[in-house]
Coordinates of C-alpha atoms in Angstrom, one line a residue:
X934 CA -15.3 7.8 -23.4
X935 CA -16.9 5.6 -20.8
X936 CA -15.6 6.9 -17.1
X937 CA -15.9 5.2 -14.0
X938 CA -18.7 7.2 -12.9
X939 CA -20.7 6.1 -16.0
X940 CA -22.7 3.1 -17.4
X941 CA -23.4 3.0 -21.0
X942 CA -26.3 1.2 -21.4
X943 CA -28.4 0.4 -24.8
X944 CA -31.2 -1.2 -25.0
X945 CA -32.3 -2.9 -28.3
X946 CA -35.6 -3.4 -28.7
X947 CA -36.5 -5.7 -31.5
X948 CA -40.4 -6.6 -33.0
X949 CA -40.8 -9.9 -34.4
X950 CA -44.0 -9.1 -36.1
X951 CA -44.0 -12.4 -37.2
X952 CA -43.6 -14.4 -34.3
X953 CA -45.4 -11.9 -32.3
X954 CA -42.6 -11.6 -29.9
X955 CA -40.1 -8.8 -28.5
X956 CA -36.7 -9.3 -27.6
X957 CA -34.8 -6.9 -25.1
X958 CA -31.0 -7.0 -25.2
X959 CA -29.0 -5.3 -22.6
X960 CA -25.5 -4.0 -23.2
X961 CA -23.4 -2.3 -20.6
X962 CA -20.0 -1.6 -20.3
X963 CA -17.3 0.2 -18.5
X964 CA -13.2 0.9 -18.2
X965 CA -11.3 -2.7 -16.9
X966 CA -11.2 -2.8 -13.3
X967 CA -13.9 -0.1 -12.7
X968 CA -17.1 -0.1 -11.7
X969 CA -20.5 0.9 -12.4
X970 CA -22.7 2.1 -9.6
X971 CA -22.4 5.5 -9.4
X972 CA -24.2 8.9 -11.4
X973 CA -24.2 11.3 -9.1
X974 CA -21.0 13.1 -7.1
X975 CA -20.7 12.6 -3.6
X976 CA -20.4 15.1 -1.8
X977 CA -17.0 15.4 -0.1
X978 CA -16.3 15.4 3.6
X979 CA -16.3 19.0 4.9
X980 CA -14.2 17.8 7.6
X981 CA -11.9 16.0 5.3
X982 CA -8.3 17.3 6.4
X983 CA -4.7 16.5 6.1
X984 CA -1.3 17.6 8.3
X985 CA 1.7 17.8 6.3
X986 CA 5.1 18.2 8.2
X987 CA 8.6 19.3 6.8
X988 CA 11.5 19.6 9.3
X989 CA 9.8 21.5 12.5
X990 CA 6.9 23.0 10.9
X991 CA 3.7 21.3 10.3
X992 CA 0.5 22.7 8.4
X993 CA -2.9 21.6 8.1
X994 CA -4.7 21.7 4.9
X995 CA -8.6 21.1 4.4
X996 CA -10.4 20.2 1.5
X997 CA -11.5 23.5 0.2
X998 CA -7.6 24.5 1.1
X999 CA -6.1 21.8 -1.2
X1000 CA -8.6 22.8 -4.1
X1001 CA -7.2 26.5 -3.8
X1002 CA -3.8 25.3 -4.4
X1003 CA -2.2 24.6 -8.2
X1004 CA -3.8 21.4 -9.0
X1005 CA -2.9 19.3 -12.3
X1006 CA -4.7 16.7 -14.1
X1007 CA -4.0 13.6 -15.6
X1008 CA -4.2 9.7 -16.4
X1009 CA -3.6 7.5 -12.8
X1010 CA -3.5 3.5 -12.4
X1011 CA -2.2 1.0 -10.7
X1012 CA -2.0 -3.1 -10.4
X1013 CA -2.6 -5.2 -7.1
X1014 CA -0.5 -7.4 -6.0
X1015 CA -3.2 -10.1 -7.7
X1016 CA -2.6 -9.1 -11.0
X1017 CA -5.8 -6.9 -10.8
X1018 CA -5.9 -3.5 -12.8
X1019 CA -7.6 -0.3 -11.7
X1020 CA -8.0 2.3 -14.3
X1021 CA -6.4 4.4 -15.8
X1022 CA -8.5 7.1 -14.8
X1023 CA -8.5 10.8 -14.2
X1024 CA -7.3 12.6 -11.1
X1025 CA -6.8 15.8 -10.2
X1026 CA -4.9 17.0 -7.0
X1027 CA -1.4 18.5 -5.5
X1028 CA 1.8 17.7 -6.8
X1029 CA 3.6 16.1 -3.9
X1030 CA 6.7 18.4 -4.6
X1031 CA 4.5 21.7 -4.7
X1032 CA 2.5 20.5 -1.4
X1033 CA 5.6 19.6 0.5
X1034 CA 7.1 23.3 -0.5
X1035 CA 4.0 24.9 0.7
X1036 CA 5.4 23.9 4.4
X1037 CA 8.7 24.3 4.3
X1038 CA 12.4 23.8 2.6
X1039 CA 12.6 20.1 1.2
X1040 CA 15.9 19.0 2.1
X1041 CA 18.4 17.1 -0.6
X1042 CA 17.4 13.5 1.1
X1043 CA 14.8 12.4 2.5
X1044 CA 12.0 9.6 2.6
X1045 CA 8.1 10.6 2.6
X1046 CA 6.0 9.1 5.3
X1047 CA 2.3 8.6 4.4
X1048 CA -0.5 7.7 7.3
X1049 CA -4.1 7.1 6.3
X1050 CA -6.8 7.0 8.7
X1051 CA -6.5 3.1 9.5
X1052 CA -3.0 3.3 10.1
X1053 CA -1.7 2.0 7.1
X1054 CA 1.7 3.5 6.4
X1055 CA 3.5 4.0 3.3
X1056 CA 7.2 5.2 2.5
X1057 CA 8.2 6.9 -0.8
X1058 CA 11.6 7.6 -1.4
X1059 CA 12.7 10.9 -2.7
X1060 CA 13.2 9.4 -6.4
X1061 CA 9.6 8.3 -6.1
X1062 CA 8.7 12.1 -4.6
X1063 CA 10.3 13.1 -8.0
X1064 CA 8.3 10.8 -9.9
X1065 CA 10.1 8.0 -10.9
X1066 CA 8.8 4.6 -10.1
X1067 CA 9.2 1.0 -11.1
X1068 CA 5.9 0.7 -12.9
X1069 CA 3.8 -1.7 -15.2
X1070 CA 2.1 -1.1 -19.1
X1071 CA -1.4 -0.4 -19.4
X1072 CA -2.0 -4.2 -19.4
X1073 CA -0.1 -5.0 -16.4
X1074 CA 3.3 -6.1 -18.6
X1075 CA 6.4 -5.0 -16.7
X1076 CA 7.8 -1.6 -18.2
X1077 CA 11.2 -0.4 -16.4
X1078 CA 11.4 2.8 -14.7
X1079 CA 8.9 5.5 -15.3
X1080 CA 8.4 9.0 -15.2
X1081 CA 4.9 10.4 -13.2
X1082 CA 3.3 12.8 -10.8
X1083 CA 3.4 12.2 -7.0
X1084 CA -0.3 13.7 -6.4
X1085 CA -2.4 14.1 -3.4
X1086 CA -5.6 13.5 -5.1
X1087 CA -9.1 14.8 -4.3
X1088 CA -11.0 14.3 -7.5
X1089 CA -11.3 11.3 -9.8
X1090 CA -13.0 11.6 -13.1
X1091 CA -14.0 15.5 -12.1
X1092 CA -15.8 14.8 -9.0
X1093 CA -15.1 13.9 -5.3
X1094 CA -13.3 10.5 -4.8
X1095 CA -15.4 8.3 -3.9
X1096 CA -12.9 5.1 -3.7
X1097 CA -10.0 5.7 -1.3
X1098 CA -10.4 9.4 -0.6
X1099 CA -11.5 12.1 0.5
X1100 CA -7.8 12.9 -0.2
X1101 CA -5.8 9.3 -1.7
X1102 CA -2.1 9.2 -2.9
X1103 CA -2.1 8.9 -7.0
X1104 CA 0.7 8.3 -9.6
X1105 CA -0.1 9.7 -12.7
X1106 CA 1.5 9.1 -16.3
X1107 CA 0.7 10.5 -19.8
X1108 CA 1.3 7.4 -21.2
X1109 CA -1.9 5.6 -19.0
X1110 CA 2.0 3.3 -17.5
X1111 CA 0.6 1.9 -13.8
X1112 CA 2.4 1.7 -10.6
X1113 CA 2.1 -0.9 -7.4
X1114 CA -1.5 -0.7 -5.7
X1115 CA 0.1 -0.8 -2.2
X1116 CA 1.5 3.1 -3.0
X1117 CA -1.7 4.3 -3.5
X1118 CA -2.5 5.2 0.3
X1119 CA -6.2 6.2 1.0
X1120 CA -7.8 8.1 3.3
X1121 CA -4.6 9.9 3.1
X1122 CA -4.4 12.4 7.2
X1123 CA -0.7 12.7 7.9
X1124 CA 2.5 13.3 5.5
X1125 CA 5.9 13.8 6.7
X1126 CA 9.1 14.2 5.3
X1127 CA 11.4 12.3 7.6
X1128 CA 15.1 11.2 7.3
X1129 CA 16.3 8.9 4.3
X1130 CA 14.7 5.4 4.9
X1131 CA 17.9 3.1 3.6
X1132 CA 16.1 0.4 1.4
X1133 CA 16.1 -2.6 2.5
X1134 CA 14.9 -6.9 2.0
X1135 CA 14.5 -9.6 4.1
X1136 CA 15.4 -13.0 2.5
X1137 CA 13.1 -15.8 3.1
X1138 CA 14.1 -19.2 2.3
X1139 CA 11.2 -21.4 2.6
X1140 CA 9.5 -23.9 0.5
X1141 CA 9.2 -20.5 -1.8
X1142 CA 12.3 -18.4 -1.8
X1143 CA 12.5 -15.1 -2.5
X1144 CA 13.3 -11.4 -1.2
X1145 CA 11.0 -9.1 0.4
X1146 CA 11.4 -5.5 0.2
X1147 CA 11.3 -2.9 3.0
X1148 CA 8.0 -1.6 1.2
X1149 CA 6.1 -4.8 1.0
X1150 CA 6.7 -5.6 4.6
X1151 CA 6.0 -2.0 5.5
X1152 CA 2.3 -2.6 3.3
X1153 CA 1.5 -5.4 5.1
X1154 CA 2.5 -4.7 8.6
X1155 CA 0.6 -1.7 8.6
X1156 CA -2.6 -3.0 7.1
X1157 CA -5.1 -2.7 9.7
X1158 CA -5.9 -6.6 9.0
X1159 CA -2.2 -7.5 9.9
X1160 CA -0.6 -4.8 12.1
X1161 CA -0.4 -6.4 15.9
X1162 CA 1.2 -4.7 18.7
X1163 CA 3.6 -5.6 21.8
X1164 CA 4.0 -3.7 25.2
X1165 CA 7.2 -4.4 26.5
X1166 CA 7.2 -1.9 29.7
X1167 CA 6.5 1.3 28.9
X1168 CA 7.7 0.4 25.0
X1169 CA 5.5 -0.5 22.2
X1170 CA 6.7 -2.6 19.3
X1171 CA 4.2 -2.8 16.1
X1172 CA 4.6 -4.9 13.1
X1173 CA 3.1 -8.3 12.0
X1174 CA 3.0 -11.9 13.3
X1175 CA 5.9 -13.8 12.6
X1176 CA 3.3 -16.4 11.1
X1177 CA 2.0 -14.5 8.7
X1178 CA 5.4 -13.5 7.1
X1179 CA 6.1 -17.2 7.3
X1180 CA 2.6 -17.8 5.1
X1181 CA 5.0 -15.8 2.4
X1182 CA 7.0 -18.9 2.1
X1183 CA 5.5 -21.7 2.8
X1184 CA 3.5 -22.4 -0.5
X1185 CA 0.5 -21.8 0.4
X1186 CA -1.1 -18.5 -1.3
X1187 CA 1.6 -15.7 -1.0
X1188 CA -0.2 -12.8 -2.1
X1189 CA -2.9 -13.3 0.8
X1190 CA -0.7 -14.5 3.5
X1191 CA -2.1 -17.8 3.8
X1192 CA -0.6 -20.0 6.3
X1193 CA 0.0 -24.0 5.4
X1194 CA -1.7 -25.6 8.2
X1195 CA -1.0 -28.9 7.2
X1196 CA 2.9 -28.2 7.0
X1197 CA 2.7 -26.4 10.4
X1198 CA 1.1 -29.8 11.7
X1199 CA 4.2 -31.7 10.1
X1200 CA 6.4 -29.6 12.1
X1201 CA 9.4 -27.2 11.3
X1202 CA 11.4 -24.5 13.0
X1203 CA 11.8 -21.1 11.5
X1204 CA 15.4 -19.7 12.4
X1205 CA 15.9 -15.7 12.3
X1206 CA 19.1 -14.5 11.4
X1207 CA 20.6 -11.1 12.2
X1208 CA 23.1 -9.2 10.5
X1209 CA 26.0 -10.6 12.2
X1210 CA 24.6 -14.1 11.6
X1211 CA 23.6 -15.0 15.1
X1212 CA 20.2 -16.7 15.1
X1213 CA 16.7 -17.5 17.3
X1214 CA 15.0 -20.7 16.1
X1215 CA 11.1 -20.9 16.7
X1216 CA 8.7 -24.0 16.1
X1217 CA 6.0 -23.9 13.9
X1218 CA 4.3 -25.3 16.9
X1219 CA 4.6 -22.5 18.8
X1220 CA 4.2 -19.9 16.4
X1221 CA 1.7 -21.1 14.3
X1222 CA -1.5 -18.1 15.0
X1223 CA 0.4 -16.8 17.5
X1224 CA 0.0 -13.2 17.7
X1225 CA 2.2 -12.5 20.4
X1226 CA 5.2 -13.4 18.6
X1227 CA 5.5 -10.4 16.1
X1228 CA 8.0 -9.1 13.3
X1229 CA 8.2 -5.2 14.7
X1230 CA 9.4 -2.5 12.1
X1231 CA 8.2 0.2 15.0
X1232 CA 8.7 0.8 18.1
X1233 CA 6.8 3.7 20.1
X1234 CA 5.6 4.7 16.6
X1235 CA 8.4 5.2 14.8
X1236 CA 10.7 3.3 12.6
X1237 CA 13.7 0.9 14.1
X1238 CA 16.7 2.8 13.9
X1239 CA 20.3 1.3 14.3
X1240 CA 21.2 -0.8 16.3
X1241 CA 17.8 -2.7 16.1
X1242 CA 17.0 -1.6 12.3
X1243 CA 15.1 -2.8 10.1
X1244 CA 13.5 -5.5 12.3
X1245 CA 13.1 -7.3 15.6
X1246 CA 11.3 -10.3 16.4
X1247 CA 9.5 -9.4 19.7
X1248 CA 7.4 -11.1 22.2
X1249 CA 5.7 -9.9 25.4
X1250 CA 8.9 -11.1 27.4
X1251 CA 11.5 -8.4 25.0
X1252 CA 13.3 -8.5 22.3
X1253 CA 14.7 -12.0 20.9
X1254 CA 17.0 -10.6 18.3
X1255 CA 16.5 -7.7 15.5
X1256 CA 18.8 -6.5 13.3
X1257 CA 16.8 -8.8 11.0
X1258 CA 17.9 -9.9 7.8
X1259 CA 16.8 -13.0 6.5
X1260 CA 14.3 -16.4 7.7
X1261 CA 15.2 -20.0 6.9
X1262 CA 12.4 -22.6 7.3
X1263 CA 14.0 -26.2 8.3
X1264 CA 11.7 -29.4 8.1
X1265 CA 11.9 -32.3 10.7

């Protein structure tokens, strides 16, 4: 079996006595979605380290900590939101369940907060902490609800991670099933159990209509490309530019954010509705690139809790509404 860490390669040479030639044919190959630049292990981060917090206790675990702990290992992969696939490969690691009961007592409900080193956040809810996820066939097809291992990963393919780690969250499945990319948290330093994170969307009616869920907002607004900030005295509000949740509607390229310039030129308001219906209207004029009018999911680091949850639209002046549950585009 060809892994990710290796590149078959066979070489074919043929003599053409005859013609007084040789021909050299190359063949390499590898697994869909991997690559093939690697022999050798990397060495992994001596320093590599992670805190993991239930109720008032936190501990921190190290590399050579996690390794000493009751690892499994198994088949992991996941599709990007392109359509890409990665793996399935295998990982070996944690169980979520086991690492979490290391700490402390794991209440009945609860969500799982995940931080990686650049910020990027990630929320699994306790079904997921159980191990079952909406998830995708080998080749990407949709397959229902799946059963799989919630793993805090240190090895892929028998040997330090050398995408995503030194310590990355995984999904594995016997049957080689996939889950979402944006789960797969790398450089994984914090985990927290925290209270039950209620699910849920914000409906955007736009040139493209459809329903974005808490988690896909959460992934992008905490990718270090996206996630802006707003003081508002001694409060800080993080989440994303209104903008770029607007470029999830407005035909251009969804998956990327992509703002339509040329319909921004044309002109349109965008009118944010709370839960009670009351509204704010802004101009694409005015909000086109504008990072300091932002969609917050955070303030002072946390989540938005009631009566502000799940989101506020901020600027530098305060808070314009929140309570956020839906965004209507209106052409002029």
């Amino acid at each position: 079996m060809i892994t990710r860490r290796e590149t078959t390669a066979l070489v074919l040479v043929i003599g053409l006595v005859s013609l007084g030639t040789v021909g050299v044919l190359i063949l390499t190959g590898g697994p869909t979605g991997g690559d093939t630049t690697t022999t050798t292990d990397v060495p992994p981060d001596p320093n590599a380290r992670v805190m993991v917090s239930v109720g008032n206790t936190t501990e921190s675990y190290n590399f050579t900590q996690l390794k000493g702990m009751d690892s499994v290992t198994g088949w992991g992969g996941y599709k990007k939101t392109t359509g890409t696939i990665v793996g399935p490969y295998t990982y070996t690691g944690v169980p979520m369940l086991s690492l979490l009961s290391s700490v402390g007592t794991v209440p009945a409900g609860y969500s799982l907060e995940v931080r990686s080193r650049d910020g990027y956040t990630t929320y699994l809810s306790r079904a997921q902490v159980e191990g079952r996820f909406e998830g995708y066939t080998p080749d990407g097809e949709d397959a229902g609800t799946i059963n799989c291992t919630l793993l805090l990963a240190y090895y892929e393919d028998n040997a330090p991670l050398e995408s995503g780690g030194p310590l990355r969250i995984v999904t594995m499945n016997e049957d080689g099933n996939l889950t979402d990319g944006r789960l797969w948290a790398k450089d994984v330093i914090n985990i927290t159990l925290i209270d039950e994170v209620e699910p849920w969307q914000l409906e955007l009616h736009g040139i493209d209509t459809w329903n974005m869920t808490h988690d896909e907002y959460y992934s992008a607004a905490s990718c270090a490309h996206h996630n802006r900030e707003i003081a508002v005295g001694n409060i800080t509000y993080s989440g994303v530019a209104l903008w770029t949740i607007v470029a999830a509607m407005d035909c251009a390229d969804d998956v990327h954010f992509q703002f339509n310039d040329t319909l921004a030129t044309e002109g349109y308001d965008v009118v944010v509705f709370d839960g009670n219906g009351k509204n704010v209207t802004i101009s694409s004029a005015s909000m086109a690139y504008n990072y300091s009018i932002i969609l917050a999911g955070w303030v002072n680091q946390e989540l938005l809790t009631s009566p502000d949850w799940p989101l506020a639209l901020v600027t530098p002046a305060g808070v314009l509404i929140s309570n956020i549950v839906s965004m209507q585009m209106v052409l002029y």
